[in-house]
Coordinates of C-alpha atoms in Angstrom, one line a residue:
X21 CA 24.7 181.9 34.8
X22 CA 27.1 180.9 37.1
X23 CA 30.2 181.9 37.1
X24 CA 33.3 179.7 35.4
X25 CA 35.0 178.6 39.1
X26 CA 31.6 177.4 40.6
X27 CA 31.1 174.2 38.9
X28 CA 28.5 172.9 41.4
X29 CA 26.5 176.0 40.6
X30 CA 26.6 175.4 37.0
X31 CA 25.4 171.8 37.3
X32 CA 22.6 172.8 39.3
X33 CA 21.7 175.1 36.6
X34 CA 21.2 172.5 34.0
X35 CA 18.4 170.7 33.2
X36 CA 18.0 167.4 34.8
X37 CA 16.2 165.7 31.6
X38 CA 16.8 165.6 28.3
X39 CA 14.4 167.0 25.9
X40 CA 14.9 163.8 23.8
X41 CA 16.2 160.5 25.4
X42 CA 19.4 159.1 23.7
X43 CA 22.7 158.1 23.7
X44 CA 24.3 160.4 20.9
X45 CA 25.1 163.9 23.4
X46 CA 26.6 161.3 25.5
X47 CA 28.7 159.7 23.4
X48 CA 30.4 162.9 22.2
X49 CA 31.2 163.8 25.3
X50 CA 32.5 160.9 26.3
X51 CA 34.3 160.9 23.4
X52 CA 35.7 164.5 24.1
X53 CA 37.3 163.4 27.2
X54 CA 39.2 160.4 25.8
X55 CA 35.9 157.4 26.4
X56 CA 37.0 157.4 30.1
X57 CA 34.7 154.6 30.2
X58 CA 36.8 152.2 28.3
X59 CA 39.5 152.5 31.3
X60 CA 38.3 149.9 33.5
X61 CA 36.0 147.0 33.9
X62 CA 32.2 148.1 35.0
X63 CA 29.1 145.9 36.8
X64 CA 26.0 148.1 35.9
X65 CA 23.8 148.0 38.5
X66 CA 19.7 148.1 36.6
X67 CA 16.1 148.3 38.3
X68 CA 13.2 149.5 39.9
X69 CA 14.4 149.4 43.7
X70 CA 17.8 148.8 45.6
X71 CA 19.9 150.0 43.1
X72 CA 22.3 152.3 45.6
X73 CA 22.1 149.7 48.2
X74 CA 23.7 147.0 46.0
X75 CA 25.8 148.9 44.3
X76 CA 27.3 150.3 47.6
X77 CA 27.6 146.9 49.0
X78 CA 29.3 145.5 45.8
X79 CA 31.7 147.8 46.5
X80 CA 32.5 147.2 50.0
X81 CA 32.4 143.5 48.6
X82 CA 35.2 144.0 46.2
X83 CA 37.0 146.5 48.3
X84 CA 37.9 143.9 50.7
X85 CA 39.3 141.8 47.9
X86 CA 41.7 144.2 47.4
X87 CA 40.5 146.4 44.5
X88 CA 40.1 149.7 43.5
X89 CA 36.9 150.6 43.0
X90 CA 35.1 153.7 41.4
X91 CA 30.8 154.0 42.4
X92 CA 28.8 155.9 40.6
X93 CA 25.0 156.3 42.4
X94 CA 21.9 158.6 42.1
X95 CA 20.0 160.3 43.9
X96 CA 21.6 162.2 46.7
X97 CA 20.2 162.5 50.2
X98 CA 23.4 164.8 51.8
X99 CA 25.1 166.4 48.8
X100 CA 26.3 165.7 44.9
X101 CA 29.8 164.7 46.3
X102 CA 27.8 161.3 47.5
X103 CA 27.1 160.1 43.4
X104 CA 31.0 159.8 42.5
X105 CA 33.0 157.8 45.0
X106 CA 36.9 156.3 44.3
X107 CA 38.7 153.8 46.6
X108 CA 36.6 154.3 49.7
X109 CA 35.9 157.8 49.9
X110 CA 34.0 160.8 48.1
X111 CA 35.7 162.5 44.7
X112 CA 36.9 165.7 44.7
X113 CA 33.4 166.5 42.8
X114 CA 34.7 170.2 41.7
X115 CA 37.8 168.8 40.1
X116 CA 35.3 165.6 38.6
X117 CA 33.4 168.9 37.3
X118 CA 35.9 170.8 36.2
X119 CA 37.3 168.1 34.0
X120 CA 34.0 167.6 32.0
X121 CA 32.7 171.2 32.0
X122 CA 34.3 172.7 28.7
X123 CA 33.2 169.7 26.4
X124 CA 29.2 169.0 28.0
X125 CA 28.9 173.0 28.0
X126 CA 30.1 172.8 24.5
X127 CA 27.2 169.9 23.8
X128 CA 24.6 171.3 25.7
X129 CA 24.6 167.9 27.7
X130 CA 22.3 167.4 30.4
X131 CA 23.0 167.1 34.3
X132 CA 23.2 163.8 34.9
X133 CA 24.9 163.2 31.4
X134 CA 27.9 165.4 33.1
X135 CA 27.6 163.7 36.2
X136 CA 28.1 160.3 34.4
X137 CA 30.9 161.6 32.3
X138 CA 32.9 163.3 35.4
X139 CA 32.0 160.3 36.8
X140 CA 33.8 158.1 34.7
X141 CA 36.4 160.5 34.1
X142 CA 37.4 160.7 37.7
X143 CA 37.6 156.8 37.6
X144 CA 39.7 156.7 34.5
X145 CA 42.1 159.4 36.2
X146 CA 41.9 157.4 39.4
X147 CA 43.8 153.9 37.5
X148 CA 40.4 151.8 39.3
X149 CA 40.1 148.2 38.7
X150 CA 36.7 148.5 38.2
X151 CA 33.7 150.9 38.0
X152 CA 30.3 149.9 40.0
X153 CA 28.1 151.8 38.0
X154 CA 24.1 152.4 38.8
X155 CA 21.9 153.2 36.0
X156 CA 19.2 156.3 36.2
X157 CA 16.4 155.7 34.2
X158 CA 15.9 152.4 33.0
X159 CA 19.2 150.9 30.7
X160 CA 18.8 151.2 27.2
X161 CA 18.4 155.4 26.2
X162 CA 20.2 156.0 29.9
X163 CA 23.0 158.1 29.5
X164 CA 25.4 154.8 31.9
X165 CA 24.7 152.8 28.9
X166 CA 28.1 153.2 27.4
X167 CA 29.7 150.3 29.2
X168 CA 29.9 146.8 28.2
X169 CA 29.9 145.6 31.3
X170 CA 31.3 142.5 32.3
X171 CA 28.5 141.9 35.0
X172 CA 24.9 143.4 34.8
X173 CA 22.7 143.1 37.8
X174 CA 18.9 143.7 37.6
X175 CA 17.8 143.9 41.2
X176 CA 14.0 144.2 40.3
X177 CA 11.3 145.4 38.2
X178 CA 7.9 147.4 38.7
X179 CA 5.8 149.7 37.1
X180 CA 7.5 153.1 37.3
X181 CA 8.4 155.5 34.4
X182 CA 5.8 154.1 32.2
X183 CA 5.6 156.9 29.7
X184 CA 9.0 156.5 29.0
X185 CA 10.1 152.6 29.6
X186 CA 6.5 151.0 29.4
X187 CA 3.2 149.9 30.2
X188 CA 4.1 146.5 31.3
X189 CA 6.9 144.7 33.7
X190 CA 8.4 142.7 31.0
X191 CA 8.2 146.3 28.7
X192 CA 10.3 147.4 31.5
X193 CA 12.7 144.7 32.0
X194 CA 13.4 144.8 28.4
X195 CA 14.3 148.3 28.4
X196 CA 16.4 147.9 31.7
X197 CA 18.2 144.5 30.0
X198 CA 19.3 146.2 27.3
X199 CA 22.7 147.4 28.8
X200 CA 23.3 143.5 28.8
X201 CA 26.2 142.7 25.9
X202 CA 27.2 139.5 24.4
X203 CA 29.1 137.6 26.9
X204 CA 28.2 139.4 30.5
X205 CA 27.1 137.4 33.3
X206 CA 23.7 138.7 34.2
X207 CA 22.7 138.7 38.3
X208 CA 18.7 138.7 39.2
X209 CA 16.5 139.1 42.1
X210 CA 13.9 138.0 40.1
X211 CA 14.1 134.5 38.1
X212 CA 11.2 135.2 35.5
X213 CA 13.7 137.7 33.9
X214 CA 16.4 134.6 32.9
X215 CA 14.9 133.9 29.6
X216 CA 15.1 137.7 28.9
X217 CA 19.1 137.8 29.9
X218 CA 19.8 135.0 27.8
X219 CA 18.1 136.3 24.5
X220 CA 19.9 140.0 25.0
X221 CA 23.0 138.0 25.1
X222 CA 24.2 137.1 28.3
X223 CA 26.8 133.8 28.7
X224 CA 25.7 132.9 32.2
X225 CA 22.5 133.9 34.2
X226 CA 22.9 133.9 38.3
X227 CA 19.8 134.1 40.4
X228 CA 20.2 135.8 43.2
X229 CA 18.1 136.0 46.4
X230 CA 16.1 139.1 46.7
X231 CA 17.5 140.7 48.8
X232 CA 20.5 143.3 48.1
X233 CA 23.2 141.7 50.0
X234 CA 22.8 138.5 48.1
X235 CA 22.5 140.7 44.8
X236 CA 25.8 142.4 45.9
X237 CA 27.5 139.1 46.7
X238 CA 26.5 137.0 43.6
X239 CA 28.0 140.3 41.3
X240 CA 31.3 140.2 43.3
X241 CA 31.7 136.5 43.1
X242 CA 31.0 136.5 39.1
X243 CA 33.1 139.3 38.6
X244 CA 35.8 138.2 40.3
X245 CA 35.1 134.0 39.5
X246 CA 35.8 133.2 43.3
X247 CA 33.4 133.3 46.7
X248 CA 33.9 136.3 48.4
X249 CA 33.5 136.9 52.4
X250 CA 30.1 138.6 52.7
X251 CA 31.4 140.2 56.1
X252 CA 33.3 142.9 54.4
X253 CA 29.6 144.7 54.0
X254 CA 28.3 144.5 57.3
X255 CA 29.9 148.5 58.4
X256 CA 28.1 149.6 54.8
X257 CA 25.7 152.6 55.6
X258 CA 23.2 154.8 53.7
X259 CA 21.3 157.4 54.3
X260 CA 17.8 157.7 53.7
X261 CA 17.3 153.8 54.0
X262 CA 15.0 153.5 57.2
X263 CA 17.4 156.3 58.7
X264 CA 16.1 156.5 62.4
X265 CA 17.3 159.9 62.5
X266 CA 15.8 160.7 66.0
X267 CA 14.9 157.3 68.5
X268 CA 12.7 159.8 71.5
X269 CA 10.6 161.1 69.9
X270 CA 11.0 158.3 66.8
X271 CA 11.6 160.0 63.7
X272 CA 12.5 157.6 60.2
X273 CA 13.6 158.8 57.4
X274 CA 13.4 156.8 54.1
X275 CA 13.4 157.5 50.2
X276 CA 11.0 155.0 49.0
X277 CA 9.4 156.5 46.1
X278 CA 7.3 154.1 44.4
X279 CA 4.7 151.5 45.3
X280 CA 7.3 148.4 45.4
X281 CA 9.4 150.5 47.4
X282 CA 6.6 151.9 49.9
X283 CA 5.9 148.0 50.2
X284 CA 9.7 146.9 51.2
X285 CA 9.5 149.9 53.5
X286 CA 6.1 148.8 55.6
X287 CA 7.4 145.1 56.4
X288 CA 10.7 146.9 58.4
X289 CA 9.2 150.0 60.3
X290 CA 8.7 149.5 63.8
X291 CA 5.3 149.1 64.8
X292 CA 3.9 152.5 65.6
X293 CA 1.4 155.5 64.2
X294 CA 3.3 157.6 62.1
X295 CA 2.7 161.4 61.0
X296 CA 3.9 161.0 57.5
X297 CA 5.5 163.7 55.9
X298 CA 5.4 163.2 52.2
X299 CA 6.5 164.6 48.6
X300 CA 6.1 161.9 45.8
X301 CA 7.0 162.4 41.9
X302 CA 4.4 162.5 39.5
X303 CA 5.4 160.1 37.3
X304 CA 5.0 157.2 40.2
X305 CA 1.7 155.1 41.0
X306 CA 0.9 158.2 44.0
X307 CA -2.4 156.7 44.8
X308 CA -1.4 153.4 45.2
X309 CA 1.3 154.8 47.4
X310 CA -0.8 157.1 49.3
X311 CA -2.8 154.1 50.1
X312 CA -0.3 151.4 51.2
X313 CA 1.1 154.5 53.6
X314 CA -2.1 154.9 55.4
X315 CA -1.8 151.8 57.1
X316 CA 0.9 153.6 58.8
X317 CA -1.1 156.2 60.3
X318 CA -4.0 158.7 59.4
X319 CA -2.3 161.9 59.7
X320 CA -0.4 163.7 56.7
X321 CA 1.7 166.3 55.4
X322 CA 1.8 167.3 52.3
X323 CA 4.4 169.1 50.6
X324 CA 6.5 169.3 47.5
X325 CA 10.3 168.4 47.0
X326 CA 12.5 170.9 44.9
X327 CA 12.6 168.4 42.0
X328 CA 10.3 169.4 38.8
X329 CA 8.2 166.1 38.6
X330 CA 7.2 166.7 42.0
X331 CA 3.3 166.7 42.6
X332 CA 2.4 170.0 44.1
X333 CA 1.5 170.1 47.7
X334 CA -1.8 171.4 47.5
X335 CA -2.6 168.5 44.8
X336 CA -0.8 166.0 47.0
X337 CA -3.2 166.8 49.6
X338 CA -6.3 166.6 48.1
X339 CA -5.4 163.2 46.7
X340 CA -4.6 162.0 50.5
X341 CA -7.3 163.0 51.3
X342 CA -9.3 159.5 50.7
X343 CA -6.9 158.0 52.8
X344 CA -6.2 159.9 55.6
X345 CA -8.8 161.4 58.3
X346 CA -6.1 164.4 58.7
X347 CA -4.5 166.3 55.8
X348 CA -2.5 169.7 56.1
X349 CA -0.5 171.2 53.2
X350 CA 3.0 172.9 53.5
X351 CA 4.7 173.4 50.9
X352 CA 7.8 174.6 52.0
X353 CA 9.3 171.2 53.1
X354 CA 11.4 172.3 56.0
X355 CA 8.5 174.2 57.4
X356 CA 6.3 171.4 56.7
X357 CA 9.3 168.7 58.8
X358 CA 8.6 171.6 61.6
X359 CA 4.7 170.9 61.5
X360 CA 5.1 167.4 61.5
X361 CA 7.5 167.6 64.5
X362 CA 4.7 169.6 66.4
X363 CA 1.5 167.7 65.1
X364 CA 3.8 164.3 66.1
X365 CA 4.5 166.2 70.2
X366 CA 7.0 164.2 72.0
X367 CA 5.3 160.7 72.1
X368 CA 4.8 160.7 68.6
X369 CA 6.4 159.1 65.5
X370 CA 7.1 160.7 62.3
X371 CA 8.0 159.4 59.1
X372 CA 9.3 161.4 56.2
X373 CA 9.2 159.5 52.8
X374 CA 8.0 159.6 49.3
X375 CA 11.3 160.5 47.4
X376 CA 15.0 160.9 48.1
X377 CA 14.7 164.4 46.6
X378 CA 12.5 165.4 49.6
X379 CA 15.1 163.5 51.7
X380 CA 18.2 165.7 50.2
X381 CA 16.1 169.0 50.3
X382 CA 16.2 168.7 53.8
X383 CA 19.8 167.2 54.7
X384 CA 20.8 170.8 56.2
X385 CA 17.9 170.2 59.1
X386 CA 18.9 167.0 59.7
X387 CA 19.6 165.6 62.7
X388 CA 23.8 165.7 63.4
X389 CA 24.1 161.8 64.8
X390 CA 21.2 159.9 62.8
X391 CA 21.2 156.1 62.9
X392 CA 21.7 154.7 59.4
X393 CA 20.3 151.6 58.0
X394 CA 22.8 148.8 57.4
X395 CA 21.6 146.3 55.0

């Protein structure tokens, strides 16, 4: 166990899922730390794809305005500090730890229920004017659901998590559209969803364009019930978004980990044959994924990211094998970024995708000057 000063160590030590989804644990821990939720006004951020993205740009969005602003994202690709961010800048995530450590170790409450609560802790300590908060899994049993948000946006819906959210898209948008309460302006990417919004509640209904700037710019402007200058968002970068984190040889990086995302991703690669390097989650549509990504090339690595869901290499491997011509298996995945480098030589192109957790397992062989995608 570790010990009571190293608060990152404990976190990484607890379990990322519950053993039951709900809202109760949470709750009481929020409740134990004064409902640091209640502090502020919060736009929750809901969907299958784009979440970060949008919720990083509403934030330069409302910056600019003059606001303080609290973000909370997941996942990481460089470090835990990344989720919890206040006025610009990273939190102080051992202090955000620290805070919320006696009361979740007390309730046995799950890592990303602490990281939600230090989150919103660490904005209620911080006096924000509003907390830009991304959901996790889906809206309704998700631990961010604590809100009341003035402004919910729904950026898009697919089949993902169907064990858990359901079998269907509109199963799924239900779920997500549940964080909606009585009175919130509701923001879409995707207009069939407006009926939806309405019956959970929602006063007004804004459909976006798809894309995550417009997304981002139609939750400022309802939040704040004026335009807002969509320039303030053009220095926002993330890592692991079509990250060319090497241009000779080409090497991209990006964290698409499901089929809608695998498709975003194909329309805005540069036009080349790729080694892929690839870990995907089990719980995701991996054939349909595995297929869409051999268009890109017909070599592949397998291997396995250090999150639980994670197919296992060798498993990943034998299913690529129907769609690629060459398949090797290494399951350590900076030993397998190594292979890829050599199988790829010097007028190759690489690209490592799958899942952000195979993205943040390897931040520490990272290139030191990558290129980051700007939306």
């Amino acid at each position: 166990m570790p010990s009571a000063g190293d608060n990152l160590g404990w976190l990484e030590s607890l379990s990322p899922w519950p053993e039951e989804f709900g809202l109760e644990r949470m709750q009481d821990l929020l409740s134990a730390l004064g409902d640091p939720q209640r502090s502020s006004a919060a736009i929750h951020v809901v969907g299958t794809n784009g979440k970060t993205t949008t919720a990083r740009l509403i934030e330069a969005l409302l910056a600019a305005e003059g606001l303080a602003v609290g973000v909370y994202t997941s996942p990481h690709v460089l470090g835990w500090s990344e989720r919890i961010r206040v006025r610009g800048g990273e939190a102080d995530l051992e202090r955000a730890l620290e805070r919320a450590r006696p009361a979740a170790e007390e309730l046995g409450a799950t890592q990303f229920e602490v990281l939600t609560a230090a989150a919103f802790a660490e904005f209620a300590d911080a006096d924000v004017d509003v907390a830009v908060v991304e959901a996790g899994l889906g809206g309704r049993l998700d631990a961010t659901n604590v809100l009341g948000a003035q402004v919910v946006v729904l950026t898009s819906v697919a089949l993902e998590h169907t064990d858990v959210l359901g079998e269907t898209r509109e199963e799924i948008a239900d779920e997500k559209l549940a964080v909606v309460r009585p009175g919130a302006v509701v923001v879409l990417g995707e207009p069939e969803w407006e009926q939806a919004a309405r019956q959970k509640g929602a006063e007004a209904v804004v459909i976006a364009g798809r894309s995550n700037l417009a997304l981002a710019l139609a939750a400022a402007e309802s939040f704040l019930g004026r335009t807002v200058n969509p320039s303030a968002a053009d220095d926002v970068e993330l890592p692991g978004r079509v990250e060319h984190v090497s241009e000779e040889p080409l090497e991209i990086w990006d964290g698409a980990h499901n089929l809608a995302g695998v498709g975003w991703l194909l329309a805005r690669l540069p036009e080349r044959r790729y080694v892929l390097l690839t870990s995907i989650l089990a719980d995701k549509d991996v054939d349909g994924m595995l297929a869409a990504l051999s268009a890109l090339g017909d070599r592949f690595v397998a291997t396995t990211s250090g999150n639980p869901r994670a197919v296992p290499a060798a498993e990943l491997g034998l299913r690529a094998g129907r769609f690629f011509s060459y398949v090797e298996v290494v399951s350590d995945s900076a030993e397998a970024l190594a292979h890829a480098r050599e199988v790829a030589g010097e007028s190759g192109a690489i690209l490592v995708t799958g899942s952000l957790y195979l993205l943040a397992d390897l931040a520490s062989v990272r290139p030191a000057t990558p290129v980051p995608w700007r939306p």
